[in-house]
Amino acid sequence: PLPEPEPIREDELDLQSLPGIGASTAQRLQEQGISSAQDLIALGVEGLADVKGIGRTKAEMVLDILEKMLETG
């Protein structure tokens, strides 16, 4: 099982703190203007899955964890 995510505010997201997002994926997201939790949520599963190195399964996992992080923040 995955560890419980740390609570965050939308404006303090470090993309690399999300499971499955490494330095190169975080850089690709930032190059597309994605830098906040709100940006990731706006992309949705389809948009995030289209980013090289992510794919649908990882996109679903990242967004699920992100939503939990925001709920507890």
Steps between C-alpha positions, in 0.01 A plus 500: 500500500604857435584721798243759600566818301614809681239778503583793273354828384439541129774760465779298662515192279838355416426286193777256595333433835230310312558126455611416148610856418876519470721790400461452124120462517473802730707699250273394211194609702659835583587554133128465428419758766395249765631608839214476749250249632227697326685470166525122538133464592402720205697272267300201617589137444497526120723806484743368758512159331611671178815633666801291398597261778169501684227294330145440616566278802756737650279801420209347691726420796656849507162678487350270763789566739495872422130524585564323832787738576274800436212357707719463806674836455 
